[in-house]
Amino acid sequence: MKVKLKKEIEKLLKKGETISFTAETARQGGPLVYVMLNSNSIGEVYTYNSEKSCYENIPTGSPENYELGESLEEWIHFDFFDYIRKNDELLREFYDCEFKLEGNDILLEIKFYEEDEFSEIVYDDNEEPIIEKYIVTLEEIESSNKDEDEDE
């Protein structure tokens, strides 16, 4: 992760802001990623334009937030997905993630649906999907990705 992006995330988290993203990976054309700041979309949002009768990317958020969203999207596509790919126990079709601050460490809480041996979602007695949580530091993600670069 670029230092500027990491500092921006840390600054916002210290102010009590919430930075999160969702990612759907089982889609034709590649993963669909939505970046959120305080539950508001930032960056580009892929949405249907009823006037033009087509889907298109719509810029959202203030100019600063738009830039943050775009930078995070790039990080997600390159670093986050590389990390997930290397840790196949985390491979899923949908992720709900949130950045958190613990001391000086930026953590990423990754939530996904529990799956059975047939990759089907597991439900509890109330017919709600069971959600698993996995927490990793940004340093662990970066270290994992550097290890692969050195192996090549």
mmCIF file of C-alpha atoms in Angstrom:
data_model
loop_
_atom_site.group_PDB
_atom_site.id
_atom_site.type_symbol
_atom_site.label_atom_id
_atom_site.label_comp_id
_atom_site.label_asym_id
_atom_site.label_seq_id
_atom_site.Cartn_x
_atom_site.Cartn_y
_atom_site.Cartn_z
ATOM 1 C CA MET A 1 0.000 0.000 0.000
ATOM 2 C CA LYS A 2 1.301 3.422 -0.886
ATOM 3 C CA VAL A 3 2.437 5.499 2.111
ATOM 4 C CA LYS A 4 0.099 8.389 1.207
ATOM 5 C CA LEU A 5 -2.920 6.058 1.168
ATOM 6 C CA LYS A 6 -1.927 4.401 4.440
ATOM 7 C CA LYS A 7 -1.534 7.809 6.128
ATOM 8 C CA GLU A 8 -4.936 8.944 4.832
ATOM 9 C CA ILE A 9 -6.607 5.785 6.162
ATOM 10 C CA GLU A 10 -4.890 6.209 9.538
ATOM 11 C CA LYS A 11 -5.889 9.888 9.744
ATOM 12 C CA LEU A 12 -9.540 9.120 8.987
ATOM 13 C CA LEU A 13 -9.689 6.193 11.419
ATOM 14 C CA LYS A 14 -8.201 8.361 14.196
ATOM 15 C CA LYS A 15 -10.984 10.887 13.552
ATOM 16 C CA GLY A 16 -13.547 8.114 14.092
ATOM 17 C CA GLU A 17 -14.458 7.707 10.425
ATOM 18 C CA THR A 18 -15.442 4.279 9.059
ATOM 19 C CA ILE A 19 -13.717 2.994 5.917
ATOM 20 C CA SER A 20 -15.070 -0.216 4.424
ATOM 21 C CA PHE A 21 -15.585 -2.041 1.164
ATOM 22 C CA THR A 22 -17.512 -4.896 -0.315
ATOM 23 C CA ALA A 23 -16.305 -7.088 -3.129
ATOM 24 C CA GLU A 24 -18.217 -9.549 -5.284
ATOM 25 C CA THR A 25 -15.777 -11.831 -7.056
ATOM 26 C CA ALA A 26 -18.036 -14.241 -8.944
ATOM 27 C CA ARG A 27 -18.975 -11.827 -11.709
ATOM 28 C CA GLN A 28 -18.393 -11.794 -15.414
ATOM 29 C CA GLY A 29 -15.918 -9.032 -16.248
ATOM 30 C CA GLY A 30 -14.053 -9.181 -12.943
ATOM 31 C CA PRO A 31 -14.745 -8.337 -9.317
ATOM 32 C CA LEU A 32 -17.181 -5.581 -8.436
ATOM 33 C CA VAL A 33 -15.852 -3.414 -5.603
ATOM 34 C CA TYR A 34 -17.703 -0.731 -3.615
ATOM 35 C CA VAL A 35 -15.642 1.513 -1.306
ATOM 36 C CA MET A 36 -17.469 3.313 1.515
ATOM 37 C CA LEU A 37 -16.606 6.189 3.832
ATOM 38 C CA ASN A 38 -19.087 6.399 6.726
ATOM 39 C CA SER A 39 -21.560 4.233 4.780
ATOM 40 C CA ASN A 40 -21.396 6.541 1.726
ATOM 41 C CA SER A 41 -19.967 5.318 -1.575
ATOM 42 C CA ILE A 42 -16.747 6.975 -2.716
ATOM 43 C CA GLY A 43 -14.730 6.557 -5.898
ATOM 44 C CA GLU A 44 -16.546 5.194 -8.914
ATOM 45 C CA VAL A 45 -19.796 3.295 -8.533
ATOM 46 C CA TYR A 46 -20.930 0.934 -11.281
ATOM 47 C CA THR A 47 -24.650 1.580 -11.638
ATOM 48 C CA TYR A 48 -27.490 1.468 -14.134
ATOM 49 C CA ASN A 49 -28.306 4.722 -15.932
ATOM 50 C CA SER A 50 -32.000 4.481 -16.833
ATOM 51 C CA GLU A 51 -31.813 7.510 -19.158
ATOM 52 C CA LYS A 52 -29.105 5.879 -21.285
ATOM 53 C CA SER A 53 -30.343 2.309 -20.674
ATOM 54 C CA CYS A 54 -26.880 1.061 -19.774
ATOM 55 C CA TYR A 55 -24.498 0.481 -16.875
ATOM 56 C CA GLU A 56 -21.716 2.987 -16.287
ATOM 57 C CA ASN A 57 -19.196 4.131 -13.697
ATOM 58 C CA ILE A 58 -20.417 7.207 -11.823
ATOM 59 C CA PRO A 59 -17.918 9.278 -9.763
ATOM 60 C CA THR A 60 -19.137 9.778 -6.175
ATOM 61 C CA GLY A 61 -17.942 11.717 -3.139
ATOM 62 C CA SER A 62 -15.988 14.946 -2.802
ATOM 63 C CA PRO A 63 -12.807 15.262 -4.907
ATOM 64 C CA GLU A 64 -10.654 14.134 -1.928
ATOM 65 C CA ASN A 65 -12.968 11.218 -1.156
ATOM 66 C CA TYR A 66 -13.157 10.278 -4.827
ATOM 67 C CA GLU A 67 -9.352 10.032 -4.924
ATOM 68 C CA LEU A 68 -9.359 7.953 -1.717
ATOM 69 C CA GLY A 69 -11.971 5.620 -3.199
ATOM 70 C CA GLU A 70 -10.019 5.189 -6.425
ATOM 71 C CA SER A 71 -6.757 4.519 -4.560
ATOM 72 C CA LEU A 72 -8.442 1.963 -2.312
ATOM 73 C CA GLU A 73 -10.056 0.266 -5.292
ATOM 74 C CA GLU A 74 -6.653 -0.090 -6.925
ATOM 75 C CA TRP A 75 -5.207 -1.537 -3.685
ATOM 76 C CA ILE A 76 -8.122 -3.971 -3.390
ATOM 77 C CA HIS A 77 -7.734 -5.226 -6.962
ATOM 78 C CA PHE A 78 -3.975 -5.711 -6.711
ATOM 79 C CA ASP A 79 -2.988 -6.342 -3.079
ATOM 80 C CA PHE A 80 -6.141 -7.546 -1.313
ATOM 81 C CA PHE A 81 -7.130 -10.026 -4.028
ATOM 82 C CA ASP A 82 -3.525 -11.280 -4.273
ATOM 83 C CA TYR A 83 -3.564 -11.923 -0.525
ATOM 84 C CA ILE A 84 -6.905 -13.737 -0.739
ATOM 85 C CA ARG A 85 -5.672 -15.831 -3.670
ATOM 86 C CA LYS A 86 -2.611 -16.954 -1.658
ATOM 87 C CA ASN A 87 -4.762 -17.884 1.343
ATOM 88 C CA ASP A 88 -7.245 -20.208 -0.291
ATOM 89 C CA GLU A 89 -9.144 -20.815 2.965
ATOM 90 C CA LEU A 90 -10.371 -17.232 2.486
ATOM 91 C CA LEU A 91 -11.586 -17.685 -1.093
ATOM 92 C CA ARG A 92 -15.253 -16.709 -1.325
ATOM 93 C CA GLU A 93 -17.647 -15.009 -3.730
ATOM 94 C CA PHE A 94 -18.438 -12.044 -1.460
ATOM 95 C CA TYR A 95 -16.427 -10.036 1.092
ATOM 96 C CA ASP A 96 -17.492 -7.317 3.512
ATOM 97 C CA CYS A 97 -14.380 -5.612 4.891
ATOM 98 C CA GLU A 98 -13.631 -2.766 7.277
ATOM 99 C CA PHE A 99 -10.396 -1.010 8.212
ATOM 100 C CA LYS A 100 -9.756 -0.657 11.946
ATOM 101 C CA LEU A 101 -7.047 0.980 14.019
ATOM 102 C CA GLU A 102 -5.423 -0.879 16.895
ATOM 103 C CA GLY A 103 -2.522 1.035 18.416
ATOM 104 C CA ASN A 104 -0.241 1.864 15.496
ATOM 105 C CA ASP A 105 -1.524 -1.009 13.345
ATOM 106 C CA ILE A 106 -4.128 -0.704 10.636
ATOM 107 C CA LEU A 107 -6.197 -3.881 10.587
ATOM 108 C CA LEU A 108 -8.510 -5.213 7.939
ATOM 109 C CA GLU A 109 -11.515 -7.131 9.239
ATOM 110 C CA ILE A 110 -12.664 -9.494 6.493
ATOM 111 C CA LYS A 111 -16.180 -10.930 6.837
ATOM 112 C CA PHE A 112 -17.591 -13.635 4.605
ATOM 113 C CA TYR A 113 -20.246 -16.327 4.661
ATOM 114 C CA GLU A 114 -19.335 -19.701 6.148
ATOM 115 C CA GLU A 115 -19.435 -22.445 3.511
ATOM 116 C CA ASP A 116 -19.772 -26.209 3.692
ATOM 117 C CA GLU A 117 -17.633 -28.749 1.821
ATOM 118 C CA PHE A 118 -19.721 -28.126 -1.327
ATOM 119 C CA SER A 119 -19.132 -24.328 -1.206
ATOM 120 C CA GLU A 120 -22.751 -23.751 -0.183
ATOM 121 C CA ILE A 121 -23.540 -21.056 2.394
ATOM 122 C CA VAL A 122 -24.238 -22.429 5.882
ATOM 123 C CA TYR A 123 -27.309 -21.092 7.735
ATOM 124 C CA ASP A 124 -28.126 -20.995 11.446
ATOM 125 C CA ASP A 125 -31.383 -22.155 13.067
ATOM 126 C CA ASN A 126 -33.028 -18.799 12.210
ATOM 127 C CA GLU A 127 -32.140 -19.282 8.529
ATOM 128 C CA GLU A 128 -29.576 -16.457 8.673
ATOM 129 C CA PRO A 129 -26.230 -17.019 6.949
ATOM 130 C CA ILE A 130 -23.374 -17.675 9.358
ATOM 131 C CA ILE A 131 -20.682 -15.035 8.979
ATOM 132 C CA GLU A 132 -17.004 -15.746 9.578
ATOM 133 C CA LYS A 133 -14.490 -13.047 10.525
ATOM 134 C CA TYR A 134 -10.809 -12.921 9.727
ATOM 135 C CA ILE A 135 -8.559 -10.080 10.886
ATOM 136 C CA VAL A 136 -5.210 -9.264 9.291
ATOM 137 C CA THR A 137 -2.830 -6.285 9.498
ATOM 138 C CA LEU A 138 -1.911 -4.336 6.391
ATOM 139 C CA GLU A 139 1.708 -5.287 7.103
ATOM 140 C CA GLU A 140 0.782 -8.991 6.860
ATOM 141 C CA ILE A 141 -0.877 -8.393 3.493
ATOM 142 C CA GLU A 142 2.124 -6.434 2.217
ATOM 143 C CA SER A 143 4.568 -9.019 3.555
ATOM 144 C CA SER A 144 2.645 -11.868 1.923
ATOM 145 C CA ASN A 145 2.662 -10.089 -1.426
ATOM 146 C CA LYS A 146 6.396 -9.239 -1.169
ATOM 147 C CA ASP A 147 7.208 -12.893 -0.419
ATOM 148 C CA GLU A 148 5.631 -13.931 -3.724
ATOM 149 C CA ASP A 149 7.460 -11.180 -5.643
ATOM 150 C CA GLU A 150 10.790 -12.451 -4.270
ATOM 151 C CA ASP A 151 9.965 -16.037 -5.293
ATOM 152 C CA GLU A 152 9.496 -15.099 -8.957
#
